[in-house]
């Protein structure tokens, strides 16, 4: 009888541990993306015909420069903590989100060059079906979220999209379109509300 009672008590304890484990809240993600919506000027969707590759480049502003170079250098792309994060986002950028084109990530490149003051993140996409490009969103990342970035007061973990920050190429490697007009606000942080909507024109 004592053995039976002991076994039941042990089973109940295991059940309690399992229940507690299943109720644990998942940890928030420390990295996310910004979104760029591709809008052909005057609705000329033919602009995208023949597009096989897109490169999107954003510039790290002060907080993220300090994040990668001073506060958390191990989270750089080649760092011990950063390498798996970047590898994960290579898989996710063209699969885990809605309103994205039919694409694959071929490269995520990070530049942190103090001498030339070049601090950027560039994502190159292979486009499988250019007809899926109009008004779709490209996700650019990984980018630290505000709670993880540890910005100084008055700063945010923001990036800037410049006029040269989005280009489309054909199978010959020739640039066929570019940004014609930036949105009124060309600064964004990870998990921003609305995407950065850019008007695109033929090159």
PDB file of C-alpha atoms in Angstrom:
ATOM      1  CA  UNK A   1       0.000   0.000   0.000  1.00  0.00           C
ATOM      2  CA  UNK A   2       2.825   2.355   0.905  1.00  0.00           C
ATOM      3  CA  UNK A   3       4.538   1.648  -2.439  1.00  0.00           C
ATOM      4  CA  UNK A   4       1.330   2.417  -4.320  1.00  0.00           C
ATOM      5  CA  UNK A   5       0.877   5.676  -2.435  1.00  0.00           C
ATOM      6  CA  UNK A   6       4.499   6.657  -3.098  1.00  0.00           C
ATOM      7  CA  UNK A   7       4.127   5.927  -6.814  1.00  0.00           C
ATOM      8  CA  UNK A   8       0.950   7.988  -7.011  1.00  0.00           C
ATOM      9  CA  UNK A   9       2.629  10.887  -5.210  1.00  0.00           C
ATOM     10  CA  UNK A  10       5.586  10.766  -7.611  1.00  0.00           C
ATOM     11  CA  UNK A  11       3.277  10.685 -10.635  1.00  0.00           C
ATOM     12  CA  UNK A  12       1.335  13.656  -9.302  1.00  0.00           C
ATOM     13  CA  UNK A  13       4.558  15.586  -8.802  1.00  0.00           C
ATOM     14  CA  UNK A  14       5.607  14.887 -12.384  1.00  0.00           C
ATOM     15  CA  UNK A  15       2.192  15.986 -13.638  1.00  0.00           C
ATOM     16  CA  UNK A  16       2.513  19.196 -11.643  1.00  0.00           C
ATOM     17  CA  UNK A  17       5.914  19.942 -13.145  1.00  0.00           C
ATOM     18  CA  UNK A  18       4.588  19.289 -16.650  1.00  0.00           C
ATOM     19  CA  UNK A  19       1.630  21.571 -16.051  1.00  0.00           C
ATOM     20  CA  UNK A  20       3.839  24.328 -14.702  1.00  0.00           C
ATOM     21  CA  UNK A  21       6.162  23.996 -17.676  1.00  0.00           C
ATOM     22  CA  UNK A  22       3.316  24.249 -20.166  1.00  0.00           C
ATOM     23  CA  UNK A  23       2.060  27.460 -18.529  1.00  0.00           C
ATOM     24  CA  UNK A  24       5.386  29.257 -18.839  1.00  0.00           C
ATOM     25  CA  UNK A  25       5.146  32.359 -21.008  1.00  0.00           C
ATOM     26  CA  UNK A  26       7.459  32.282 -24.044  1.00  0.00           C
ATOM     27  CA  UNK A  27      10.368  34.705 -23.871  1.00  0.00           C
ATOM     28  CA  UNK A  28       9.970  37.786 -26.083  1.00  0.00           C
ATOM     29  CA  UNK A  29      12.142  37.871 -29.185  1.00  0.00           C
ATOM     30  CA  UNK A  30      15.129  40.184 -28.982  1.00  0.00           C
ATOM     31  CA  UNK A  31      15.320  40.685 -32.753  1.00  0.00           C
ATOM     32  CA  UNK A  32      12.733  41.547 -35.375  1.00  0.00           C
ATOM     33  CA  UNK A  33      12.424  43.315 -38.738  1.00  0.00           C
ATOM     34  CA  UNK A  34      11.405  46.499 -40.466  1.00  0.00           C
ATOM     35  CA  UNK A  35       9.133  46.383 -43.519  1.00  0.00           C
ATOM     36  CA  UNK A  36       9.457  48.073 -46.907  1.00  0.00           C
ATOM     37  CA  UNK A  37       6.394  48.159 -49.165  1.00  0.00           C
ATOM     38  CA  UNK A  38       7.176  48.221 -52.892  1.00  0.00           C
ATOM     39  CA  UNK A  39       4.865  50.577 -54.775  1.00  0.00           C
ATOM     40  CA  UNK A  40       5.431  51.084 -58.528  1.00  0.00           C
ATOM     41  CA  UNK A  41       5.020  54.732 -59.516  1.00  0.00           C
ATOM     42  CA  UNK A  42       1.655  55.377 -61.217  1.00  0.00           C
ATOM     43  CA  UNK A  43       0.716  51.742 -60.680  1.00  0.00           C
ATOM     44  CA  UNK A  44       2.938  50.509 -63.514  1.00  0.00           C
ATOM     45  CA  UNK A  45       3.390  46.962 -62.258  1.00  0.00           C
ATOM     46  CA  UNK A  46       5.201  46.042 -65.503  1.00  0.00           C
ATOM     47  CA  UNK A  47       8.177  47.711 -63.840  1.00  0.00           C
ATOM     48  CA  UNK A  48       8.878  44.471 -61.989  1.00  0.00           C
ATOM     49  CA  UNK A  49       8.898  42.202 -65.058  1.00  0.00           C
ATOM     50  CA  UNK A  50      12.164  40.298 -65.276  1.00  0.00           C
ATOM     51  CA  UNK A  51      13.236  41.022 -61.697  1.00  0.00           C
ATOM     52  CA  UNK A  52      15.304  38.152 -60.347  1.00  0.00           C
ATOM     53  CA  UNK A  53      17.181  39.875 -57.506  1.00  0.00           C
ATOM     54  CA  UNK A  54      16.544  42.673 -55.026  1.00  0.00           C
ATOM     55  CA  UNK A  55      19.012  44.202 -52.593  1.00  0.00           C
ATOM     56  CA  UNK A  56      17.670  46.256 -49.698  1.00  0.00           C
ATOM     57  CA  UNK A  57      20.099  48.281 -47.584  1.00  0.00           C
ATOM     58  CA  UNK A  58      19.446  50.238 -44.399  1.00  0.00           C
ATOM     59  CA  UNK A  59      21.851  52.377 -42.375  1.00  0.00           C
ATOM     60  CA  UNK A  60      22.297  51.791 -38.645  1.00  0.00           C
ATOM     61  CA  UNK A  61      21.769  54.975 -36.659  1.00  0.00           C
ATOM     62  CA  UNK A  62      23.700  55.831 -33.473  1.00  0.00           C
ATOM     63  CA  UNK A  63      22.022  53.438 -31.040  1.00  0.00           C
ATOM     64  CA  UNK A  64      22.547  50.373 -33.219  1.00  0.00           C
ATOM     65  CA  UNK A  65      26.094  51.391 -34.077  1.00  0.00           C
ATOM     66  CA  UNK A  66      26.828  51.423 -30.345  1.00  0.00           C
ATOM     67  CA  UNK A  67      24.877  48.199 -29.808  1.00  0.00           C
ATOM     68  CA  UNK A  68      27.031  46.227 -32.236  1.00  0.00           C
ATOM     69  CA  UNK A  69      30.373  47.938 -31.633  1.00  0.00           C
ATOM     70  CA  UNK A  70      30.285  48.762 -27.910  1.00  0.00           C
ATOM     71  CA  UNK A  71      27.493  47.192 -25.863  1.00  0.00           C
ATOM     72  CA  UNK A  72      26.947  43.803 -27.529  1.00  0.00           C
ATOM     73  CA  UNK A  73      29.742  43.073 -30.041  1.00  0.00           C
ATOM     74  CA  UNK A  74      29.154  39.318 -29.748  1.00  0.00           C
ATOM     75  CA  UNK A  75      25.855  39.890 -31.579  1.00  0.00           C
ATOM     76  CA  UNK A  76      27.636  41.001 -34.763  1.00  0.00           C
ATOM     77  CA  UNK A  77      26.956  38.717 -37.714  1.00  0.00           C
ATOM     78  CA  UNK A  78      30.168  36.741 -37.182  1.00  0.00           C
ATOM     79  CA  UNK A  79      29.954  36.870 -33.374  1.00  0.00           C
ATOM     80  CA  UNK A  80      29.284  33.911 -31.122  1.00  0.00           C
ATOM     81  CA  UNK A  81      25.790  35.147 -30.277  1.00  0.00           C
ATOM     82  CA  UNK A  82      25.038  36.879 -33.559  1.00  0.00           C
ATOM     83  CA  UNK A  83      25.864  34.104 -36.024  1.00  0.00           C
ATOM     84  CA  UNK A  84      22.862  31.908 -35.124  1.00  0.00           C
ATOM     85  CA  UNK A  85      20.549  34.951 -35.088  1.00  0.00           C
ATOM     86  CA  UNK A  86      21.549  35.985 -38.605  1.00  0.00           C
ATOM     87  CA  UNK A  87      21.317  32.385 -39.837  1.00  0.00           C
ATOM     88  CA  UNK A  88      17.821  32.105 -38.388  1.00  0.00           C
ATOM     89  CA  UNK A  89      16.661  35.276 -40.115  1.00  0.00           C
ATOM     90  CA  UNK A  90      18.055  34.102 -43.457  1.00  0.00           C
ATOM     91  CA  UNK A  91      15.483  31.316 -43.241  1.00  0.00           C
ATOM     92  CA  UNK A  92      12.655  33.434 -41.866  1.00  0.00           C
ATOM     93  CA  UNK A  93      12.594  36.603 -43.985  1.00  0.00           C
ATOM     94  CA  UNK A  94      10.928  34.876 -46.943  1.00  0.00           C
ATOM     95  CA  UNK A  95       8.790  32.392 -45.038  1.00  0.00           C
ATOM     96  CA  UNK A  96       7.525  33.619 -41.666  1.00  0.00           C
ATOM     97  CA  UNK A  97       5.584  36.723 -42.674  1.00  0.00           C
ATOM     98  CA  UNK A  98       2.450  37.749 -44.544  1.00  0.00           C
ATOM     99  CA  UNK A  99       2.292  40.010 -47.627  1.00  0.00           C
ATOM    100  CA  UNK A 100       5.749  38.994 -48.824  1.00  0.00           C
ATOM    101  CA  UNK A 101       6.791  38.154 -52.399  1.00  0.00           C
ATOM    102  CA  UNK A 102       7.879  34.731 -53.582  1.00  0.00           C
ATOM    103  CA  UNK A 103      11.529  34.976 -52.598  1.00  0.00           C
ATOM    104  CA  UNK A 104      14.590  33.429 -50.983  1.00  0.00           C
ATOM    105  CA  UNK A 105      17.341  35.168 -49.025  1.00  0.00           C
ATOM    106  CA  UNK A 106      20.734  34.680 -50.643  1.00  0.00           C
ATOM    107  CA  UNK A 107      22.783  36.935 -48.356  1.00  0.00           C
ATOM    108  CA  UNK A 108      22.592  39.141 -45.280  1.00  0.00           C
ATOM    109  CA  UNK A 109      25.592  41.449 -45.141  1.00  0.00           C
ATOM    110  CA  UNK A 110      26.547  43.614 -42.174  1.00  0.00           C
ATOM    111  CA  UNK A 111      29.023  46.496 -42.483  1.00  0.00           C
ATOM    112  CA  UNK A 112      30.534  48.004 -39.336  1.00  0.00           C
ATOM    113  CA  UNK A 113      33.504  50.014 -40.611  1.00  0.00           C
ATOM    114  CA  UNK A 114      34.537  52.802 -38.250  1.00  0.00           C
ATOM    115  CA  UNK A 115      37.278  54.129 -40.527  1.00  0.00           C
ATOM    116  CA  UNK A 116      34.820  54.917 -43.323  1.00  0.00           C
ATOM    117  CA  UNK A 117      31.811  55.441 -41.045  1.00  0.00           C
ATOM    118  CA  UNK A 118      29.885  52.716 -42.860  1.00  0.00           C
ATOM    119  CA  UNK A 119      27.297  51.062 -40.635  1.00  0.00           C
ATOM    120  CA  UNK A 120      24.723  49.166 -42.647  1.00  0.00           C
ATOM    121  CA  UNK A 121      22.649  46.022 -43.059  1.00  0.00           C
ATOM    122  CA  UNK A 122      21.982  44.711 -46.574  1.00  0.00           C
ATOM    123  CA  UNK A 123      19.692  41.827 -47.508  1.00  0.00           C
ATOM    124  CA  UNK A 124      19.799  40.288 -50.976  1.00  0.00           C
ATOM    125  CA  UNK A 125      16.726  38.405 -52.161  1.00  0.00           C
ATOM    126  CA  UNK A 126      16.342  35.956 -55.027  1.00  0.00           C
ATOM    127  CA  UNK A 127      12.942  36.612 -56.610  1.00  0.00           C
ATOM    128  CA  UNK A 128      11.226  33.457 -57.804  1.00  0.00           C
ATOM    129  CA  UNK A 129       8.131  35.147 -59.259  1.00  0.00           C
ATOM    130  CA  UNK A 130       8.275  38.886 -60.072  1.00  0.00           C
ATOM    131  CA  UNK A 131       4.495  39.044 -60.447  1.00  0.00           C
ATOM    132  CA  UNK A 132       4.304  38.734 -56.647  1.00  0.00           C
ATOM    133  CA  UNK A 133       6.287  41.962 -56.083  1.00  0.00           C
ATOM    134  CA  UNK A 134       3.780  44.841 -56.530  1.00  0.00           C
ATOM    135  CA  UNK A 135       2.654  46.288 -53.190  1.00  0.00           C
ATOM    136  CA  UNK A 136       4.238  43.438 -51.246  1.00  0.00           C
ATOM    137  CA  UNK A 137       6.545  43.932 -48.269  1.00  0.00           C
ATOM    138  CA  UNK A 138      10.202  43.050 -47.858  1.00  0.00           C
ATOM    139  CA  UNK A 139      11.255  42.276 -44.298  1.00  0.00           C
ATOM    140  CA  UNK A 140      14.732  43.506 -43.376  1.00  0.00           C
ATOM    141  CA  UNK A 141      16.536  42.134 -40.348  1.00  0.00           C
ATOM    142  CA  UNK A 142      17.628  41.008 -37.888  1.00  0.00           C
ATOM    143  CA  UNK A 143      17.340  44.242 -35.918  1.00  0.00           C
ATOM    144  CA  UNK A 144      17.380  44.481 -32.099  1.00  0.00           C
ATOM    145  CA  UNK A 145      14.057  45.471 -30.568  1.00  0.00           C
ATOM    146  CA  UNK A 146      13.918  48.490 -28.293  1.00  0.00           C
ATOM    147  CA  UNK A 147      13.798  46.536 -25.027  1.00  0.00           C
ATOM    148  CA  UNK A 148      16.983  44.653 -25.942  1.00  0.00           C
ATOM    149  CA  UNK A 149      18.941  47.395 -27.713  1.00  0.00           C
ATOM    150  CA  UNK A 150      19.606  49.409 -24.540  1.00  0.00           C
ATOM    151  CA  UNK A 151      19.634  52.782 -26.271  1.00  0.00           C
ATOM    152  CA  UNK A 152      20.674  55.942 -24.454  1.00  0.00           C
ATOM    153  CA  UNK A 153      17.947  58.387 -23.487  1.00  0.00           C
ATOM    154  CA  UNK A 154      16.509  60.178 -26.485  1.00  0.00           C
ATOM    155  CA  UNK A 155      17.699  57.530 -28.940  1.00  0.00           C
ATOM    156  CA  UNK A 156      15.916  54.610 -30.559  1.00  0.00           C
ATOM    157  CA  UNK A 157      17.159  51.430 -32.275  1.00  0.00           C
ATOM    158  CA  UNK A 158      16.458  52.998 -35.652  1.00  0.00           C
ATOM    159  CA  UNK A 159      17.681  52.502 -39.195  1.00  0.00           C
ATOM    160  CA  UNK A 160      17.502  54.830 -42.192  1.00  0.00           C
ATOM    161  CA  UNK A 161      16.402  53.881 -45.691  1.00  0.00           C
ATOM    162  CA  UNK A 162      18.138  56.057 -48.282  1.00  0.00           C
ATOM    163  CA  UNK A 163      17.394  56.753 -51.949  1.00  0.00           C
ATOM    164  CA  UNK A 164      19.898  54.088 -53.019  1.00  0.00           C
ATOM    165  CA  UNK A 165      18.577  51.574 -50.506  1.00  0.00           C
ATOM    166  CA  UNK A 166      16.433  49.388 -52.777  1.00  0.00           C
ATOM    167  CA  UNK A 167      17.389  48.143 -56.233  1.00  0.00           C
ATOM    168  CA  UNK A 168      16.032  45.470 -58.548  1.00  0.00           C
ATOM    169  CA  UNK A 169      18.099  43.533 -61.087  1.00  0.00           C
ATOM    170  CA  UNK A 170      17.349  41.151 -63.942  1.00  0.00           C
ATOM    171  CA  UNK A 171      18.970  37.794 -64.701  1.00  0.00           C
ATOM    172  CA  UNK A 172      21.870  39.527 -66.478  1.00  0.00           C
ATOM    173  CA  UNK A 173      22.696  41.445 -63.302  1.00  0.00           C
ATOM    174  CA  UNK A 174      21.536  44.742 -64.795  1.00  0.00           C
ATOM    175  CA  UNK A 175      19.741  47.164 -62.495  1.00  0.00           C
ATOM    176  CA  UNK A 176      16.227  47.717 -63.874  1.00  0.00           C
ATOM    177  CA  UNK A 177      14.499  49.724 -61.137  1.00  0.00           C
ATOM    178  CA  UNK A 178      15.202  51.840 -58.068  1.00  0.00           C
ATOM    179  CA  UNK A 179      13.555  54.123 -55.532  1.00  0.00           C
ATOM    180  CA  UNK A 180      11.991  57.182 -57.147  1.00  0.00           C
ATOM    181  CA  UNK A 181      10.636  58.740 -53.978  1.00  0.00           C
ATOM    182  CA  UNK A 182      11.110  57.973 -50.303  1.00  0.00           C
ATOM    183  CA  UNK A 183       8.229  58.179 -47.834  1.00  0.00           C
ATOM    184  CA  UNK A 184       7.846  61.272 -45.652  1.00  0.00           C
ATOM    185  CA  UNK A 185       9.511  59.308 -42.870  1.00  0.00           C
ATOM    186  CA  UNK A 186      12.380  57.094 -43.975  1.00  0.00           C
ATOM    187  CA  UNK A 187      13.421  56.084 -40.444  1.00  0.00           C
ATOM    188  CA  UNK A 188      12.113  52.907 -38.821  1.00  0.00           C
ATOM    189  CA  UNK A 189      12.623  50.638 -35.827  1.00  0.00           C
ATOM    190  CA  UNK A 190      12.027  46.909 -35.514  1.00  0.00           C
ATOM    191  CA  UNK A 191       8.323  46.040 -35.368  1.00  0.00           C
ATOM    192  CA  UNK A 192       7.311  49.487 -36.626  1.00  0.00           C
ATOM    193  CA  UNK A 193       3.598  50.082 -37.163  1.00  0.00           C
ATOM    194  CA  UNK A 194       3.261  50.949 -40.848  1.00  0.00           C
ATOM    195  CA  UNK A 195       5.799  49.850 -43.459  1.00  0.00           C
ATOM    196  CA  UNK A 196       8.105  52.266 -45.242  1.00  0.00           C
ATOM    197  CA  UNK A 197       6.264  52.651 -48.545  1.00  0.00           C
ATOM    198  CA  UNK A 198       8.582  53.566 -51.417  1.00  0.00           C
ATOM    199  CA  UNK A 199       7.676  54.625 -54.953  1.00  0.00           C
ATOM    200  CA  UNK A 200       9.760  52.742 -57.489  1.00  0.00           C
ATOM    201  CA  UNK A 201      10.768  53.801 -61.004  1.00  0.00           C
ATOM    202  CA  UNK A 202      12.609  52.254 -63.932  1.00  0.00           C
ATOM    203  CA  UNK A 203      16.353  52.729 -63.797  1.00  0.00           C
TER     204      UNK A 203
END
